[in-house]
XYZ file of C-alpha atoms in Angstrom:
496
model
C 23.054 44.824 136.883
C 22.199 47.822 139.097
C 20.171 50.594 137.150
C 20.726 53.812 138.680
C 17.986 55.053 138.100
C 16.259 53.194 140.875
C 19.605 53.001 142.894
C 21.092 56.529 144.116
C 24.349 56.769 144.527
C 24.267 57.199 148.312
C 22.615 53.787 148.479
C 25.141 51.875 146.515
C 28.001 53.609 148.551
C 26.317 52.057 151.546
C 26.190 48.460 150.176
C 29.997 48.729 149.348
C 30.802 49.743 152.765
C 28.514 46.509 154.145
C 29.852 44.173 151.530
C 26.529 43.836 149.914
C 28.078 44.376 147.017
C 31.396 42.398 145.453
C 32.969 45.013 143.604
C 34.959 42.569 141.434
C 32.034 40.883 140.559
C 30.369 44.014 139.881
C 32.655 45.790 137.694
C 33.151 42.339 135.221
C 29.918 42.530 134.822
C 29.327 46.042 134.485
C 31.849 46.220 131.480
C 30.149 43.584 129.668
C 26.954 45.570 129.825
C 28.712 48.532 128.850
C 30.329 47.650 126.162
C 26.761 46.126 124.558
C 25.061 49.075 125.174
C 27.821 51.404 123.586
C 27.841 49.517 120.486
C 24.738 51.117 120.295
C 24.912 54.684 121.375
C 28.807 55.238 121.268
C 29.060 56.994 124.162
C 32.871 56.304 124.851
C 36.023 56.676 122.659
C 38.218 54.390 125.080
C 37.316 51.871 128.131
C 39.984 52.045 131.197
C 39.962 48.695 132.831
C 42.941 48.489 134.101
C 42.714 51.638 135.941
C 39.482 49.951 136.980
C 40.988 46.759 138.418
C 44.008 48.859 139.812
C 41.259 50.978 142.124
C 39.478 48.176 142.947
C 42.280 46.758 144.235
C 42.797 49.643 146.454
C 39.240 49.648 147.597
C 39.750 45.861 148.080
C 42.929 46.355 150.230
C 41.252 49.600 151.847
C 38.499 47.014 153.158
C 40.478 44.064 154.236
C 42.964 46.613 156.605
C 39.387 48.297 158.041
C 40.610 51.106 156.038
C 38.006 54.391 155.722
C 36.854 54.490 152.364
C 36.641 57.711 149.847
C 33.177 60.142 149.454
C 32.636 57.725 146.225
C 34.086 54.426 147.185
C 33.283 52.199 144.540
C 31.145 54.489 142.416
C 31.891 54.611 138.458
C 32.724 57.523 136.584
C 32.718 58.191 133.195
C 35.124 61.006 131.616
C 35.301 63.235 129.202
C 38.173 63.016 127.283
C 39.698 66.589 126.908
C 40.175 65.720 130.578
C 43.904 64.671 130.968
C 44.600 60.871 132.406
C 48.276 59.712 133.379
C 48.966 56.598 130.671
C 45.923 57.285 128.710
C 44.852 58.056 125.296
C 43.383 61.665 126.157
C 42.398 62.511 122.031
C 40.013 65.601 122.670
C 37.988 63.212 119.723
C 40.539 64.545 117.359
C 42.501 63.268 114.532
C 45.556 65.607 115.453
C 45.420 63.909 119.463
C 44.206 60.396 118.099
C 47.528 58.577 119.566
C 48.395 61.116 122.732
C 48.639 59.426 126.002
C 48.484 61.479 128.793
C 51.709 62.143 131.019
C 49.657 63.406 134.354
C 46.426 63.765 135.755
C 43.766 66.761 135.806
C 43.716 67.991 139.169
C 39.432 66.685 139.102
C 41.403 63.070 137.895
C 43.456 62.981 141.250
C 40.173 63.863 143.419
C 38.481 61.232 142.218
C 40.853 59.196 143.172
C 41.369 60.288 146.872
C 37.453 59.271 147.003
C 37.608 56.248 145.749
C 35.303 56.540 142.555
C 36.355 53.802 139.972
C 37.005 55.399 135.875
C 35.473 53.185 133.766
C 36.590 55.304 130.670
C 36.748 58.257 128.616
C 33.861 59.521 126.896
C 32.908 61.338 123.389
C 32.761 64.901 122.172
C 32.967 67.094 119.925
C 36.244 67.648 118.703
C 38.012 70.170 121.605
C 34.510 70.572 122.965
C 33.537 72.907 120.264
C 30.199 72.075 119.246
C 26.256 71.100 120.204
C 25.591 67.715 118.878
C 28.971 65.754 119.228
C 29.113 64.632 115.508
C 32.001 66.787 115.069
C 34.219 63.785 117.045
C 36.496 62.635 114.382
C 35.972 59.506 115.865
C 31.965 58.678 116.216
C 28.462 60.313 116.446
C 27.083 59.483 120.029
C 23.313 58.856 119.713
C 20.627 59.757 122.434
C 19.027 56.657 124.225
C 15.957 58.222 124.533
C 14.818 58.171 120.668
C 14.071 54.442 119.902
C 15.410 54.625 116.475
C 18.825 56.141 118.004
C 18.470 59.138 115.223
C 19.012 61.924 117.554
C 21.668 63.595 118.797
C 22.644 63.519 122.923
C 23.577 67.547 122.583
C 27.124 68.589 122.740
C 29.986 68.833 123.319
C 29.932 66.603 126.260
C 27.561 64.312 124.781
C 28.909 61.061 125.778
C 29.366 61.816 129.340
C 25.355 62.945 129.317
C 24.155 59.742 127.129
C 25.856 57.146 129.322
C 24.897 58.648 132.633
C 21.295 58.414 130.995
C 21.645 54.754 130.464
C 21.481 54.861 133.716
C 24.563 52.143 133.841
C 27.115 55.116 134.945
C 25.693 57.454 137.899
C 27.995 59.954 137.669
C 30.589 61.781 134.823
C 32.663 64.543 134.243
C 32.302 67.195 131.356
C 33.105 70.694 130.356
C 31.057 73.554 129.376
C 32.241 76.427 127.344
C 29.371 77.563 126.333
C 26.614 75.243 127.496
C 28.540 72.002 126.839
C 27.181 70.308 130.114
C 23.797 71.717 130.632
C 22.587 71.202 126.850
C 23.597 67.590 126.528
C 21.819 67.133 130.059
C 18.897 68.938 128.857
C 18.697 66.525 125.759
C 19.662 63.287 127.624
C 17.287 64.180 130.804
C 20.145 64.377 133.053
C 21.563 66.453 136.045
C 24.181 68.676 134.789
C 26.308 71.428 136.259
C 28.381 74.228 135.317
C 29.969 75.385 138.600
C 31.315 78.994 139.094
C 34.448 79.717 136.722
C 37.114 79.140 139.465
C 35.126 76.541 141.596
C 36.848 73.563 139.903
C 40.365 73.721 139.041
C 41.006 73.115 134.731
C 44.536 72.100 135.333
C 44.395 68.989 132.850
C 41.821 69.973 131.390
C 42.897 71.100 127.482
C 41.791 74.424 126.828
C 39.243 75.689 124.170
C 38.311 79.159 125.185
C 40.167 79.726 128.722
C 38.002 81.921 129.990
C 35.058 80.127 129.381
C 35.737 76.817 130.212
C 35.097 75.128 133.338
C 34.812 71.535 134.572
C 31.455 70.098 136.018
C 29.686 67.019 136.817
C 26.723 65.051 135.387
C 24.478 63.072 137.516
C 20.949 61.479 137.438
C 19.991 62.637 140.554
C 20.935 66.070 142.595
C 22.126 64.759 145.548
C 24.755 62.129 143.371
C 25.676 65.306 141.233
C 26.405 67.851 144.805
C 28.514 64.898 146.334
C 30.488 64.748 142.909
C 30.884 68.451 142.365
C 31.712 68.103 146.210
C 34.464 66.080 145.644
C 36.004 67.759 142.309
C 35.885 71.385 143.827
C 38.460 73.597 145.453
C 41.438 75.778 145.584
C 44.474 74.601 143.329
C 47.843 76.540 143.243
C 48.478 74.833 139.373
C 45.426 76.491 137.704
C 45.650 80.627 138.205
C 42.133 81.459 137.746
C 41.352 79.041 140.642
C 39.627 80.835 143.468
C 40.315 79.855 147.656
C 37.029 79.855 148.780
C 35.669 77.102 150.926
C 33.364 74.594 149.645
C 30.337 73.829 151.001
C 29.472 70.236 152.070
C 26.617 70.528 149.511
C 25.264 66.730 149.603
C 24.603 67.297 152.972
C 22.593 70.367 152.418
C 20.035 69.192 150.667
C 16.913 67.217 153.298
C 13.600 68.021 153.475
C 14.950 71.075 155.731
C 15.264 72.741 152.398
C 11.840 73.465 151.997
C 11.536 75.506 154.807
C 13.839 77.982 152.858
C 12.215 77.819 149.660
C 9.071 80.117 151.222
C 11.204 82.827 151.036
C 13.320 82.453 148.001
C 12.889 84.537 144.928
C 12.589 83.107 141.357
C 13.451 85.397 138.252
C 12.071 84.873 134.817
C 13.502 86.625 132.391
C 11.124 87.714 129.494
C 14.164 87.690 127.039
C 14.471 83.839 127.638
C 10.830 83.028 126.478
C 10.832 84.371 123.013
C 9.984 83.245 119.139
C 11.345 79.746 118.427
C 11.011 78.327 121.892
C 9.211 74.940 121.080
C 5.388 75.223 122.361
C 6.448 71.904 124.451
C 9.253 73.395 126.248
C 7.856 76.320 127.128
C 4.929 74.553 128.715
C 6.673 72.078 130.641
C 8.792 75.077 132.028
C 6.092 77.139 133.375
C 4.708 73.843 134.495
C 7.854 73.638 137.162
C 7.786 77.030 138.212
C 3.900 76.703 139.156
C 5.300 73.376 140.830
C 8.049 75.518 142.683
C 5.179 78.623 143.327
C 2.620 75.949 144.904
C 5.699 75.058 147.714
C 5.822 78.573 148.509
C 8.580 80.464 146.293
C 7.870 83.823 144.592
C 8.294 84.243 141.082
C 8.993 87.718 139.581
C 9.362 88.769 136.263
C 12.775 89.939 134.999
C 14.938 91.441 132.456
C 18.178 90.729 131.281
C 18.527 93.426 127.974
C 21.154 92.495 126.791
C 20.940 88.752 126.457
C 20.495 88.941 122.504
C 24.146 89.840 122.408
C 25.333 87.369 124.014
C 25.758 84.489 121.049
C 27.589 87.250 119.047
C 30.081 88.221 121.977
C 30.778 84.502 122.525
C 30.927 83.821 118.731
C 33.972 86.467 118.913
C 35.602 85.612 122.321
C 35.559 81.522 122.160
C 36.781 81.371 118.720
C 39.506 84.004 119.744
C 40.701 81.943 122.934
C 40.805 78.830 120.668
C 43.095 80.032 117.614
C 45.571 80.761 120.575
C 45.067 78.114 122.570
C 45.147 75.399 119.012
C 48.283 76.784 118.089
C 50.148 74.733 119.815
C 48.756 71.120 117.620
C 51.116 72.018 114.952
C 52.815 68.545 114.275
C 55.964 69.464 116.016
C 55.748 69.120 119.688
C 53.298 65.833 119.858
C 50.109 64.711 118.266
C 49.624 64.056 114.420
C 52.166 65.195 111.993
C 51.556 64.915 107.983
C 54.505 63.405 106.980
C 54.366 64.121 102.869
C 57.731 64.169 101.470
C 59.269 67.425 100.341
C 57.497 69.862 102.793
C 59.540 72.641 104.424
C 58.386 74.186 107.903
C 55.208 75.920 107.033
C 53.859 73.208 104.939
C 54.350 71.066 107.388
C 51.979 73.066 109.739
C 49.761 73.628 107.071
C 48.940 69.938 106.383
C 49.042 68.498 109.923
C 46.834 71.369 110.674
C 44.494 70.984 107.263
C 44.356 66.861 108.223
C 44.539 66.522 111.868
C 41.844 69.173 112.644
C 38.168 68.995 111.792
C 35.422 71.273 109.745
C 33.967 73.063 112.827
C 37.856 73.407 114.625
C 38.852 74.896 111.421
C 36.419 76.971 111.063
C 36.350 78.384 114.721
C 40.487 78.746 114.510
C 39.742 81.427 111.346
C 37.302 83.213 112.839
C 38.963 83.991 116.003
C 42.250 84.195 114.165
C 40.287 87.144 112.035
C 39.020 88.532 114.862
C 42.204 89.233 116.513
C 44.016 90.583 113.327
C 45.598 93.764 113.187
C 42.819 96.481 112.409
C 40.250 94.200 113.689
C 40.816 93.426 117.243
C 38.933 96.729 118.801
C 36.120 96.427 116.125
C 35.454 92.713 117.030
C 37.395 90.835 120.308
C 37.136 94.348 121.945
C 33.878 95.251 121.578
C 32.836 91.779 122.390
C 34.276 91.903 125.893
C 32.431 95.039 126.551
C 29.426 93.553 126.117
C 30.194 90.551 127.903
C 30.836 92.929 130.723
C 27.215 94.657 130.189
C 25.574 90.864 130.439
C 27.649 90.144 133.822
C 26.102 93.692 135.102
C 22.575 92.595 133.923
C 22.624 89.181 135.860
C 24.537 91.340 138.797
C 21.664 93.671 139.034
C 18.923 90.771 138.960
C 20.373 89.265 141.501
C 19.743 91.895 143.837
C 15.908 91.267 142.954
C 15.813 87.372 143.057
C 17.980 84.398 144.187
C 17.619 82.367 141.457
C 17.270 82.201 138.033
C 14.822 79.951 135.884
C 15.061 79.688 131.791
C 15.054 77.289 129.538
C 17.956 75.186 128.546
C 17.567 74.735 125.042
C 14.693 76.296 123.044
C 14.020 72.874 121.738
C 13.927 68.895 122.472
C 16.788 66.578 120.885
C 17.333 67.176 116.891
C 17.682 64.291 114.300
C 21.375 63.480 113.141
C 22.162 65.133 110.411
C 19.766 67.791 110.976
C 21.684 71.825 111.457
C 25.612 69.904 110.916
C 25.443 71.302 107.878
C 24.092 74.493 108.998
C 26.393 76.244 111.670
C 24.343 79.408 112.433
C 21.231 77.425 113.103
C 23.439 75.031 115.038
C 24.860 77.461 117.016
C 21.399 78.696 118.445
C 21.116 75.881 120.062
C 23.180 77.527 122.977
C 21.459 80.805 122.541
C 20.045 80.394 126.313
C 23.277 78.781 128.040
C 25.768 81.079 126.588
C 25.381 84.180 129.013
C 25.953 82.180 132.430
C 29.523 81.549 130.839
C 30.239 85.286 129.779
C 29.260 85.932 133.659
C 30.993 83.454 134.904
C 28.129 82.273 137.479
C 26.689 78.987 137.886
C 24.179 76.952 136.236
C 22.381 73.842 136.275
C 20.158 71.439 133.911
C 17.216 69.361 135.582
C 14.304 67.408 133.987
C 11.454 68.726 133.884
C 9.081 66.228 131.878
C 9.345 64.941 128.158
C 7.467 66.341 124.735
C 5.074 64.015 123.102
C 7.760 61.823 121.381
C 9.526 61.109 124.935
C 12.531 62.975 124.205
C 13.260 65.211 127.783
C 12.768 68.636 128.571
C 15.524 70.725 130.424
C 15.341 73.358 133.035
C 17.856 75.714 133.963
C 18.651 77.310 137.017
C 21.126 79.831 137.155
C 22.866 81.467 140.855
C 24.691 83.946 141.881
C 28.607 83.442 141.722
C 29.912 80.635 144.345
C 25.845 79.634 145.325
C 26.006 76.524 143.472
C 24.375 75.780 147.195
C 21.541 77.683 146.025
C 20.370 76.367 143.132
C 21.472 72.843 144.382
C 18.571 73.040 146.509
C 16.162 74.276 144.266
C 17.110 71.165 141.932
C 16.219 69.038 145.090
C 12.945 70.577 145.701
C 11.254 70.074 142.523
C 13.240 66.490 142.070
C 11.473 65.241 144.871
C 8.003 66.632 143.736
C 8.463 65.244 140.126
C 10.723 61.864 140.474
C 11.702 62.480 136.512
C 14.894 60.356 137.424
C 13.208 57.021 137.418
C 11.895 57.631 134.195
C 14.465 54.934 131.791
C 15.033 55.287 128.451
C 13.447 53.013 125.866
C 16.787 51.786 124.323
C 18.643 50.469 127.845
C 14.986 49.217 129.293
């Protein structure tokens, strides 16, 4: 069975196209594997063979007519599943979606497609995406493959997508991030993972949490896999109206060894309000070891300052929970989805116990605070206020970036927690964002690498934030230091 993380993605795209490898053969096997490794980490709620074998016999038929193939032909995908696919189960791992099958694709569902990538199934989260650990799925707690006990969370929401792709058995997978719900989970899985620019990928399919926050993004183990996947799942799309028409750059073919010669001139900004009082000793260290790695190829690193960062988990705290009482208004047991079905309950009690049933602890709890914060007498004290000062934090990153090109920070002030650890403890849970939260206010984009492991193996993440619609940018940054460290290769202890 082909690990990828000795096989790139480019490499088994070129042994499809010669026939070195049988796809059929391939993918019976690679299910098998799957499926034994999942028992123990539970990173999918649902396998889709037979949208498998139905794209392989595309691919099959593509070959045998002398057919071009797709960017991806032949590469799995995992996918997480608040991402909508045509015939099924898309359960956003809730009670209240448990039983919905999909009736049409996400817009990122029909690219991948058109490029021939292969679904192997939909993956685990937290229920809608709201959370950092992914035991709030109704259905199962994912568990990272890089602790040999399997105590410790993958990061969340999009924790399945990031703890299969670190199995190394899936190369590539699809996630959203609201608030950090890609590049945390990469950061405690020790994958690549992307938040593009809000607009850069459409979200038609994808069901909202906090509209404008959310955005689509991929997951990879190495750069170059992830650019040719965000590649493929970017551009302009009439259904989603926050979709922007800008070009996309052909950003797997940006990144060579040509990339260097630009990296003498770039400008790296650390902010000092990033590297502050609970940032693990470990992290911090293996951080400034990659920007001395980045400094020794040439780049110049400046200190800078982004004041209002420590509002940022208190805007977002307002303005996602706000977005999702409206947008979760709509699971009320009518329409589709769970409905309590007690005898003698009129209209409102009907909502009250599909709603008190279907929907977890952390939903619940998310729905009431925005719901307060948009109540009459309320709304310009709180929601208002809040966007203000997400509109100060967009001006602070807009005036940085007139000093510097990129951005380097932490991901995550700390290494994977235990299980169990901050669920009951939402404030202290909620800090675990406290450094991806402000690239979503802004709307720019941001990316998780590797950048070495603590003392008990668990990985270290490094983000690298860019200016709106330079995902370009920091793509080749990623590269640079990639090919100076080689953390990919590095396979976890549990899939070995």
């Amino acid at each position: 069975m082909i690990n990828f993380h000795t096989v790139g993605v480019k490499e088994f795209i070129e042994k499809v196209k010669t026939n070195e490898i049988d796809l059929e053969d391939y993918y019976h096997e690679l299910f098998v594997v799957l499926k034994k490794v999942d028992a123990k980490i539970h990173a999918f709620l649902n396998f889709t063979e037979g949208e498998a074998e139905r794209k392989l016999r595309e691919i099959k038929n593509k070959i045998k007519l002398n057919k071009p193939l797709g960017a991806l032909a032949g590469v799995p995908v995992a996918v997480k599943d608040n991402i909508c696919m045509r015939g099924v189960k898309t359960t956003c791992a809730s009670k209240i979606l448990e039983n919905y099958i999909s009736p049409y694709d996400a817009t990122v569902i029909e690219k991948l497609y058109t490029s021939d990538a292969v679904i192997v199934g939909k993956t685990n989260l937290d229920e809608f995406a709201m959370g950092s650990s992914t035991e709030n799925s109704a259905f199962c707690i994912t568990r990272n493959p890089w602790d040999n006990e399997l105590s410790r969370v993958p990061g969340g929401s999009s924790g399945g997508s990031a703890a299969i792709v670190a199995s190394g058995l899936i190369p590539l997978a699809l996630g959203s991030d609201t608030g950090g719900s890609i590049r945390q989970p990469a950061s405690f899985c020790g994958v690549v993972g992307m938040k593009p620019t809000y607009g850069r990928v459409s979200r038609y399919g994808l069901v909202a949490f906090a509209s404008s926050l959310d955005q689509i993004g991929p997951f990879g183990i190495r750069i170059y896999d992830t650019a040719l996947l965000l590649e493929t799942i970017s551009g302009y799309d009439e259904r989603d109206s926050t979709s922007v028409n800008l070009p996309v750059p052909p950003y797997s073919k940006l990144l060579s060894d040509k990339v260097y010669d630009d990296a003498k001139n770039i400008k790296l900004g650390l902010p000092r309000e990033y590297f502050i009082e609970g940032l693990e000793k470990e992290v911090r260290d293996k951080i400034m070891a990659a920007v001395n790695i980045l400094a020794k190829i040439g780049a110049k690193i400046e200190e800078i300052s982004l004041p209002h960062t420590e509002y940022a988990l208190a805007a977002y705290y307002i303005i996602a929970p706000s977005e999702a009482s409206a947008n979760l208004a709509r699971y009320d047991g009518v329409k589709y989805g769970y409905r309590a079905r007690e005898e003698d309950l009129d209209l409102l009690q009907t909502y009250m116990a599909t709603r008190g049933k279907g929907l977890g602890t952390e939903v619940k709890r998310r729905i009431m605070l925005g719901t307060y914060a948009l109540s009459a007498g309320y709304y310009e004290a709180y929601y208002d206020k809040a966007c203000r000062v997400r509109n100060l934090i967009k001006q602070d990153f807009d005036k940085a970036f007139e000093k510097v090109d990129v951005i380097l920070t932490p991901t995550s002030p700390t290494t994977a927690f235990r299980i169990g650890e901050k669920i009951e403890d939402p404030l202290t849970m909620y800090l675990s964002d406290i450094f991806t939260i402000s690239c979503n206010l802004a709307g720019i984009p941001g990316m998780n690498i590797c950048c070495g492991f603590d003392e008990k193996g668990l990985p270290v993440g490094l983000q690298i934030l860019g200016k709106a619609f330079e995902e370009e940018t920091i793509l080749k940054i990623g590269y640079i230091y990639e090919q100076e460290t080689k953390w990919y290769q590095k396979i976890p202890p549990t899939v070995e």
